[in-house]
Short mmCIF file of N, CA and C in Angstrom, two decimals:
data_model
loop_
_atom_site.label_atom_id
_atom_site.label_comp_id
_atom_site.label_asym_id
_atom_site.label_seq_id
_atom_site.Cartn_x
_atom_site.Cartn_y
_atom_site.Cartn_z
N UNK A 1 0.85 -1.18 0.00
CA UNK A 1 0.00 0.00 0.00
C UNK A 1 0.89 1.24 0.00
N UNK A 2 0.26 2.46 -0.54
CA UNK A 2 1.45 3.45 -0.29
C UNK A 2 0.15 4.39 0.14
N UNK A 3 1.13 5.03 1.68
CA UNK A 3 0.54 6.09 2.44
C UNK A 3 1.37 7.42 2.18
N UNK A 4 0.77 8.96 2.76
CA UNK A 4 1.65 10.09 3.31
C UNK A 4 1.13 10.36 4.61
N UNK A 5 2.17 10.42 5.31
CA UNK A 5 1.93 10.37 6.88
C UNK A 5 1.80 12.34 7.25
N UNK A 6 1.15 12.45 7.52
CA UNK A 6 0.67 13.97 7.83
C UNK A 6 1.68 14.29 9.37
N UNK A 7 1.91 15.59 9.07
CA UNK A 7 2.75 16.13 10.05
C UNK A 7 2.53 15.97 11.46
N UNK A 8 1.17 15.95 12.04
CA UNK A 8 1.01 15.85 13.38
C UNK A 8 1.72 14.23 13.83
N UNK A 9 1.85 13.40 12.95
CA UNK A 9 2.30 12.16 13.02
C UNK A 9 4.02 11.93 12.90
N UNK A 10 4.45 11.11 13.84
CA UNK A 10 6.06 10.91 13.70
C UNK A 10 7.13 10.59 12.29
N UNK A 11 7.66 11.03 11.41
CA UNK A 11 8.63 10.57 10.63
C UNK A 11 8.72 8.91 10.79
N UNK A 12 8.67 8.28 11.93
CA UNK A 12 8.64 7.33 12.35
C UNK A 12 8.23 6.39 12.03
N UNK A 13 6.80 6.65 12.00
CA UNK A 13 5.65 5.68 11.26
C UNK A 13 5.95 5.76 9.82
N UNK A 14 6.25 6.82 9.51
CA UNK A 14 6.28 6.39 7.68
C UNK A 14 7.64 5.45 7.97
N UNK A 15 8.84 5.50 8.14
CA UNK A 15 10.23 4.92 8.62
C UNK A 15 9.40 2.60 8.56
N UNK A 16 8.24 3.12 10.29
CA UNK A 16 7.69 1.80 10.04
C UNK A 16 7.02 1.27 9.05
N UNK A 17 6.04 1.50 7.90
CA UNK A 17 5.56 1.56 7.51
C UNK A 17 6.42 1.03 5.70
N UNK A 18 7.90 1.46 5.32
CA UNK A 18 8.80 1.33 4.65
C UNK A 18 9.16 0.00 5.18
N UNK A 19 9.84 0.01 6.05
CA UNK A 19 10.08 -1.38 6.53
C UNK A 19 9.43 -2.45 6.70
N UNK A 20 7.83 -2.29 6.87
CA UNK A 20 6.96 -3.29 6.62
C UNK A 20 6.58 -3.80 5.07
N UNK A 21 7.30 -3.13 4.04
CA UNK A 21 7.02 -3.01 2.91
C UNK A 21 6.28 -2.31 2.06
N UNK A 22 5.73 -1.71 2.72
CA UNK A 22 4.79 -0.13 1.93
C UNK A 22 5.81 1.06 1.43
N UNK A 23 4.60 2.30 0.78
CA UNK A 23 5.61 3.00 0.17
C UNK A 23 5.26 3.97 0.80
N UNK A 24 5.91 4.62 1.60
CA UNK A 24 4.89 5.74 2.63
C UNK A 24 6.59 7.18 2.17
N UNK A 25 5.80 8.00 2.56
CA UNK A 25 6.12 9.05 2.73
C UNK A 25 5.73 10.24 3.87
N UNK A 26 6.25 10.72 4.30
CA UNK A 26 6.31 11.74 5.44
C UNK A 26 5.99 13.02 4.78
N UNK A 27 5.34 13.86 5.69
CA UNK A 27 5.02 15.14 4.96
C UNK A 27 6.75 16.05 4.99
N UNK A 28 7.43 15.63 5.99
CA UNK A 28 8.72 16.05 6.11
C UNK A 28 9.46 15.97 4.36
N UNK A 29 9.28 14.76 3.80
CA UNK A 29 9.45 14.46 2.46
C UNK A 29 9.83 15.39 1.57
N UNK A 30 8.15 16.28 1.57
CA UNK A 30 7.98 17.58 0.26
C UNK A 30 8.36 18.41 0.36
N UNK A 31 8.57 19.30 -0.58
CA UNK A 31 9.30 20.35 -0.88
C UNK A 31 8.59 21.24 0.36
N UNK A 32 7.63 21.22 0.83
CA UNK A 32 7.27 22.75 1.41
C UNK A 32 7.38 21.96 3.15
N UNK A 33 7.82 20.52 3.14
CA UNK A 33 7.88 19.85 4.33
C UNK A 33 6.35 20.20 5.26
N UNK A 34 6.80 19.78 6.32
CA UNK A 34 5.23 20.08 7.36
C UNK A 34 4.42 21.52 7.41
N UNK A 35 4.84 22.07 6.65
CA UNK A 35 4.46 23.37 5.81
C UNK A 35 3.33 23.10 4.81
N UNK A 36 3.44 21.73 4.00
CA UNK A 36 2.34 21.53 2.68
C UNK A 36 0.84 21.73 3.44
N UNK A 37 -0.05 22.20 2.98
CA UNK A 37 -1.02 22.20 3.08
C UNK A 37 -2.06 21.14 2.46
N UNK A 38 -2.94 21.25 3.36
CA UNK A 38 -4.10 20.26 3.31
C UNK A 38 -4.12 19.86 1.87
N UNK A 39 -4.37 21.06 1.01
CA UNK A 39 -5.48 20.81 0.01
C UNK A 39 -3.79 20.02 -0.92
N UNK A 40 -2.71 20.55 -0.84
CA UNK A 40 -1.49 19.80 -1.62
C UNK A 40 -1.60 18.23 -1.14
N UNK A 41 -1.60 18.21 0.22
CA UNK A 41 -1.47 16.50 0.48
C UNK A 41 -2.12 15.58 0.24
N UNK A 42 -4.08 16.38 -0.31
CA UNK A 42 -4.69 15.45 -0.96
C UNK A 42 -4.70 15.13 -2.10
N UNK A 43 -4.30 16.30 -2.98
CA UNK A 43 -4.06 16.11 -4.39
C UNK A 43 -2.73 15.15 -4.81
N UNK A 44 -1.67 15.16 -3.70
CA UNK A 44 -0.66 14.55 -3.93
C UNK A 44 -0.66 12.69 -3.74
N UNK A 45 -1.94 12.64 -2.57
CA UNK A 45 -2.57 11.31 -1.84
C UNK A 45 -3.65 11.03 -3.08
N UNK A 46 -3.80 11.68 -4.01
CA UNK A 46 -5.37 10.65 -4.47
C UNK A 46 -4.54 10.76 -5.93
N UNK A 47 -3.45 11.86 -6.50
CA UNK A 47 -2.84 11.62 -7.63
C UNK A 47 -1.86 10.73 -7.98
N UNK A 48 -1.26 10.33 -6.36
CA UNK A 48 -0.18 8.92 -6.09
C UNK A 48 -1.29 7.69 -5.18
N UNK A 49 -2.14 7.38 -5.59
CA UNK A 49 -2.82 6.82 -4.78
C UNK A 49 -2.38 5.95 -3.74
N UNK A 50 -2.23 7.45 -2.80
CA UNK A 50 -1.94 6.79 -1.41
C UNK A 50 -2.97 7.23 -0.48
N UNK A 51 -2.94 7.11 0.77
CA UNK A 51 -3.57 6.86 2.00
C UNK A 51 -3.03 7.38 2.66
N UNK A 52 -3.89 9.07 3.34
CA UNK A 52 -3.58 9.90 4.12
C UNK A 52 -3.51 9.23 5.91
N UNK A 53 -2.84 9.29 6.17
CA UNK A 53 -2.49 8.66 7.52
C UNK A 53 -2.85 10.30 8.66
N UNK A 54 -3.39 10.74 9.42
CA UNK A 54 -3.53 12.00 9.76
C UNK A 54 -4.20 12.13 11.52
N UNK A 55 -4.00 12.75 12.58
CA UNK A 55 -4.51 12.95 13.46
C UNK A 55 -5.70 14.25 12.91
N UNK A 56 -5.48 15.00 12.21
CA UNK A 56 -6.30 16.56 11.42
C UNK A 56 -7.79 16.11 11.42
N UNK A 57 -8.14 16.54 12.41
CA UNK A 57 -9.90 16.64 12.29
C UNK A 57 -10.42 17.17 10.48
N UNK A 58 -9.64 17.93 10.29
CA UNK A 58 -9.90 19.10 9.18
C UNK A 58 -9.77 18.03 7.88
N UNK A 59 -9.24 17.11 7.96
CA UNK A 59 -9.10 15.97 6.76
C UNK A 59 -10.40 15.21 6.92
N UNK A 60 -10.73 14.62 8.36
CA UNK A 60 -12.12 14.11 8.16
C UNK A 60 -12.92 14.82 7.69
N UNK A 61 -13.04 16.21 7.79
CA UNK A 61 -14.25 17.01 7.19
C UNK A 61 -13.82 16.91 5.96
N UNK A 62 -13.05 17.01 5.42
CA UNK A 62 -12.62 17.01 3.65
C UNK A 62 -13.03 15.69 3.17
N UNK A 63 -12.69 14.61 3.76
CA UNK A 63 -13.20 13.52 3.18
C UNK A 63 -14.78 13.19 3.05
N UNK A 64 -15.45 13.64 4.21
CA UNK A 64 -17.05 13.30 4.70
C UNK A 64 -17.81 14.07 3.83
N UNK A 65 -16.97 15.32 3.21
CA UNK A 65 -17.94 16.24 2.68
C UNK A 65 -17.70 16.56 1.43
N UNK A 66 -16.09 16.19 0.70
CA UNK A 66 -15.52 15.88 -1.11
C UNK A 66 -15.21 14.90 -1.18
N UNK A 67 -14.53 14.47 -0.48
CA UNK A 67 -14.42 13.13 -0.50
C UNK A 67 -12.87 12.94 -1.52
N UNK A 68 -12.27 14.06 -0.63
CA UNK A 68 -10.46 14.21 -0.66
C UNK A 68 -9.99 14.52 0.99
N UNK A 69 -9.26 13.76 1.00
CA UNK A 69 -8.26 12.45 0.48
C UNK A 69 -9.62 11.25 0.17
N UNK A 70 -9.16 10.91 -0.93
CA UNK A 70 -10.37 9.57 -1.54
C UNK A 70 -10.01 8.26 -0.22
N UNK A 71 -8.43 8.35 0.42
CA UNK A 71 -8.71 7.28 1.46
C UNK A 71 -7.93 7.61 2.66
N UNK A 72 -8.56 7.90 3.72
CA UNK A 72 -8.33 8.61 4.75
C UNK A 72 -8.11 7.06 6.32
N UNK A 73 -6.98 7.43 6.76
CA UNK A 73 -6.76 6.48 8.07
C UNK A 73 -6.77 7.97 9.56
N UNK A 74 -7.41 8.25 10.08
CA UNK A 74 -7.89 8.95 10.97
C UNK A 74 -6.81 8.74 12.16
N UNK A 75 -6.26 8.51 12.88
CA UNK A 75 -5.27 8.70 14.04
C UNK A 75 -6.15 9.03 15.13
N UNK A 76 -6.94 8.21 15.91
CA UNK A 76 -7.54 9.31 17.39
C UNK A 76 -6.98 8.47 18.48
N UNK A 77 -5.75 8.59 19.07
CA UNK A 77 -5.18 7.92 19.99
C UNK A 77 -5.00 9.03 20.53
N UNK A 78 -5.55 10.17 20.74
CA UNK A 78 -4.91 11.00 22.08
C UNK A 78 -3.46 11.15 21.73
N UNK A 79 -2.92 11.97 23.28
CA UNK A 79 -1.17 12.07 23.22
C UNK A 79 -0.69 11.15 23.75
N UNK A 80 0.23 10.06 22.79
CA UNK A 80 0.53 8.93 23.30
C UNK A 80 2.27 9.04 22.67
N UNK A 81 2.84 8.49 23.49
CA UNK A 81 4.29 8.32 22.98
C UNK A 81 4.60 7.90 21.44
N UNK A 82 5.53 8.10 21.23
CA UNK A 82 5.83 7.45 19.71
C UNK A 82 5.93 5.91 20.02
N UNK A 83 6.54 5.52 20.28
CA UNK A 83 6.76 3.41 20.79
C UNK A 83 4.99 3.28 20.93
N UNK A 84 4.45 4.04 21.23
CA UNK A 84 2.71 3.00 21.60
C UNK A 84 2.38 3.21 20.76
N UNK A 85 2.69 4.57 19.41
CA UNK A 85 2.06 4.49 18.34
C UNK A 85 2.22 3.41 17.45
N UNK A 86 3.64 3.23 17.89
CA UNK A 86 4.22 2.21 16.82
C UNK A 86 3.93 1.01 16.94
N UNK A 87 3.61 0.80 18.33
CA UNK A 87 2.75 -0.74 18.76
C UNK A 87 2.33 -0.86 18.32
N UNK A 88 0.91 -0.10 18.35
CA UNK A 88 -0.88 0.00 17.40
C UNK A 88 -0.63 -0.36 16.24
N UNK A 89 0.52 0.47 15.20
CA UNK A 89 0.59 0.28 13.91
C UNK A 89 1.02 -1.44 13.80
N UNK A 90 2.25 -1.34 14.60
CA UNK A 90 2.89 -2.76 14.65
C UNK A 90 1.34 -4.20 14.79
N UNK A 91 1.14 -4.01 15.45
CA UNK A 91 -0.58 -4.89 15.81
C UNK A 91 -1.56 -4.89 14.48
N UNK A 92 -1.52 -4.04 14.53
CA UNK A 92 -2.41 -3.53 13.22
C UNK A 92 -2.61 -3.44 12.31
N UNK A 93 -1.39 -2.83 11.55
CA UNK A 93 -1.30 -2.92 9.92
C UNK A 93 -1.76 -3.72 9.23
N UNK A 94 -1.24 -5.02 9.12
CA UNK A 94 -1.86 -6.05 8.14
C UNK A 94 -3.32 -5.98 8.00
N UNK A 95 -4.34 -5.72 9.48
CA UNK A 95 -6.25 -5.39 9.02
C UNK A 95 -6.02 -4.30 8.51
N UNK A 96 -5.24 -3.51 9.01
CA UNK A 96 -5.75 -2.08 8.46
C UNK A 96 -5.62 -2.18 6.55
N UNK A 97 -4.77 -2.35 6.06
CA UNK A 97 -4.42 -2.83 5.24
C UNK A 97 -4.95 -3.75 4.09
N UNK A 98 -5.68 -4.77 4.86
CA UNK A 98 -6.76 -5.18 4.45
C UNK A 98 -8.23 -4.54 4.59
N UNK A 99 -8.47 -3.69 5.39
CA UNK A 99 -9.67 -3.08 5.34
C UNK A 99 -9.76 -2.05 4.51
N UNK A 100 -8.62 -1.70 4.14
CA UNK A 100 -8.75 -1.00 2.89
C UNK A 100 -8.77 -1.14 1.65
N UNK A 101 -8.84 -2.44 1.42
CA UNK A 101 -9.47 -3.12 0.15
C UNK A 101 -10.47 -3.09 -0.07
N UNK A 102 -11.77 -2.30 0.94
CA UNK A 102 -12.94 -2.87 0.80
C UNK A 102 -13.55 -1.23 1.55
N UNK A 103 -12.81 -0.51 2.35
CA UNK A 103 -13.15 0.77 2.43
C UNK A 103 -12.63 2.01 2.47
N UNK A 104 -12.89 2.97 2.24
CA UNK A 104 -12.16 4.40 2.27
C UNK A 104 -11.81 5.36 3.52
N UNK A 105 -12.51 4.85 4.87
CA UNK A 105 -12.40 6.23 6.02
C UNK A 105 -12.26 4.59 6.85
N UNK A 106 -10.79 4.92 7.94
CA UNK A 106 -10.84 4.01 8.60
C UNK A 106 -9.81 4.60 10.09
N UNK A 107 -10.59 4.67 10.95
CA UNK A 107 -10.43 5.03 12.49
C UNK A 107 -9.51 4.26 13.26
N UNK A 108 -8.52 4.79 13.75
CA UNK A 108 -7.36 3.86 14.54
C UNK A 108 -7.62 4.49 16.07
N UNK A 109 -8.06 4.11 16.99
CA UNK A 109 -8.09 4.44 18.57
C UNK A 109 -6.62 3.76 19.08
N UNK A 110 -6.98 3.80 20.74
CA UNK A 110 -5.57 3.09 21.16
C UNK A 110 -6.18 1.41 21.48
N UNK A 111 -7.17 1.59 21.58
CA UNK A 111 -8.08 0.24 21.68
C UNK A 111 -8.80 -0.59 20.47
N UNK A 112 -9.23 0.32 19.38
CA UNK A 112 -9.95 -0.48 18.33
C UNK A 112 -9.77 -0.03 16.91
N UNK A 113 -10.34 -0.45 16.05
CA UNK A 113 -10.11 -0.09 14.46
C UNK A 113 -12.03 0.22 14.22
N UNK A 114 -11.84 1.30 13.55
CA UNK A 114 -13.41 2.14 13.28
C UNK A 114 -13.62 1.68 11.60
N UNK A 115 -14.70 0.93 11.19
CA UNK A 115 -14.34 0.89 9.94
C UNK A 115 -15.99 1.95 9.67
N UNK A 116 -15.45 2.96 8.52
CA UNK A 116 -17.05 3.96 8.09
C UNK A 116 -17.31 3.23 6.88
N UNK A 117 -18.46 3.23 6.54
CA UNK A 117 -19.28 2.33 5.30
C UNK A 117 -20.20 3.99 5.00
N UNK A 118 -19.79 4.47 3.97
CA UNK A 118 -20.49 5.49 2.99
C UNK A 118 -21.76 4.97 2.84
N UNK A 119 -22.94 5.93 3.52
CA UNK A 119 -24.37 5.75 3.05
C UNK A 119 -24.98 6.12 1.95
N UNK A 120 -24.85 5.95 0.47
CA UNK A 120 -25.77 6.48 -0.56
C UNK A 120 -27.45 6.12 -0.48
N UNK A 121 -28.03 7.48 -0.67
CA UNK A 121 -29.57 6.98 -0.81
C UNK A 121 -30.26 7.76 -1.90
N UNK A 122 -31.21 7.58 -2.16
CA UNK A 122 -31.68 7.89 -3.82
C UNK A 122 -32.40 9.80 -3.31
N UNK A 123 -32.81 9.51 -2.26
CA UNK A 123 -33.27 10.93 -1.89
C UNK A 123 -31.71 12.23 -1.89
N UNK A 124 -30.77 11.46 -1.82
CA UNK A 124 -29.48 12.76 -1.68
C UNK A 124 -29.45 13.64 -3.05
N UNK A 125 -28.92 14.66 -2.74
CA UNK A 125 -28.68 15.54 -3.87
C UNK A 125 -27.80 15.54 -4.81
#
């Protein structure tokens, strides 16, 4: 899978994430570094189809409501050390990974995995 790990998130995880065999990138990466803005990291995430990795409330609203980043992994673990983040990921990855074969908005706590299922109905606009 290839992710970009958004700035509020450690260099680290993209670091893990390489080593697990993915193609991740750090916002540290780009030219404008933890400087790029929202609207660059989605165009850069849905034109390299990768998977915004992000604690940014402000990305869930972009996704829920354009639906950029096209595939969003949410971060809501609170302030937790880097090593417990890396646990979660370490534990985790392979569902997460797989749950994204099958969906687009997917919630990481320090306890569980959130999977969102998009409601279309014929009454929407």
């Amino acid at each position: 899978m290839k992710f970009i790990v958004d700035a509020q998130l450690p260099r680290q995880l993209s670091i893990f994430l390489i080593r697990k065999g993915h193609d991740s990138i750090h916002t540290l990466d780009l030219p404008q570094q933890n400087a790029t803005n929202d609207n660059s990291i989605n165009s850069i995430a849905d034109s390299e189809g990768r998977i915004v990795i992000t604690k940014d409330e402000d990305f869930v609203a972009s996704h829920l409501i354009i639906s950029k980043p096209k595939q969003l992994l949410f971060v809501s673990t609170g302030n937790i050390s880097n090593p417990e983040l890396l646990k979660i990921f370490e534990i985790h990855i392979d569902k997460i990974c797989s749950f994204f074969e099958t969906h687009f908005f997917i919630e990481v706590t320090k306890d569980i995995i959130i999977l969102f299922i998009p409601v279309i109905t014929d009454n929407m606009p």
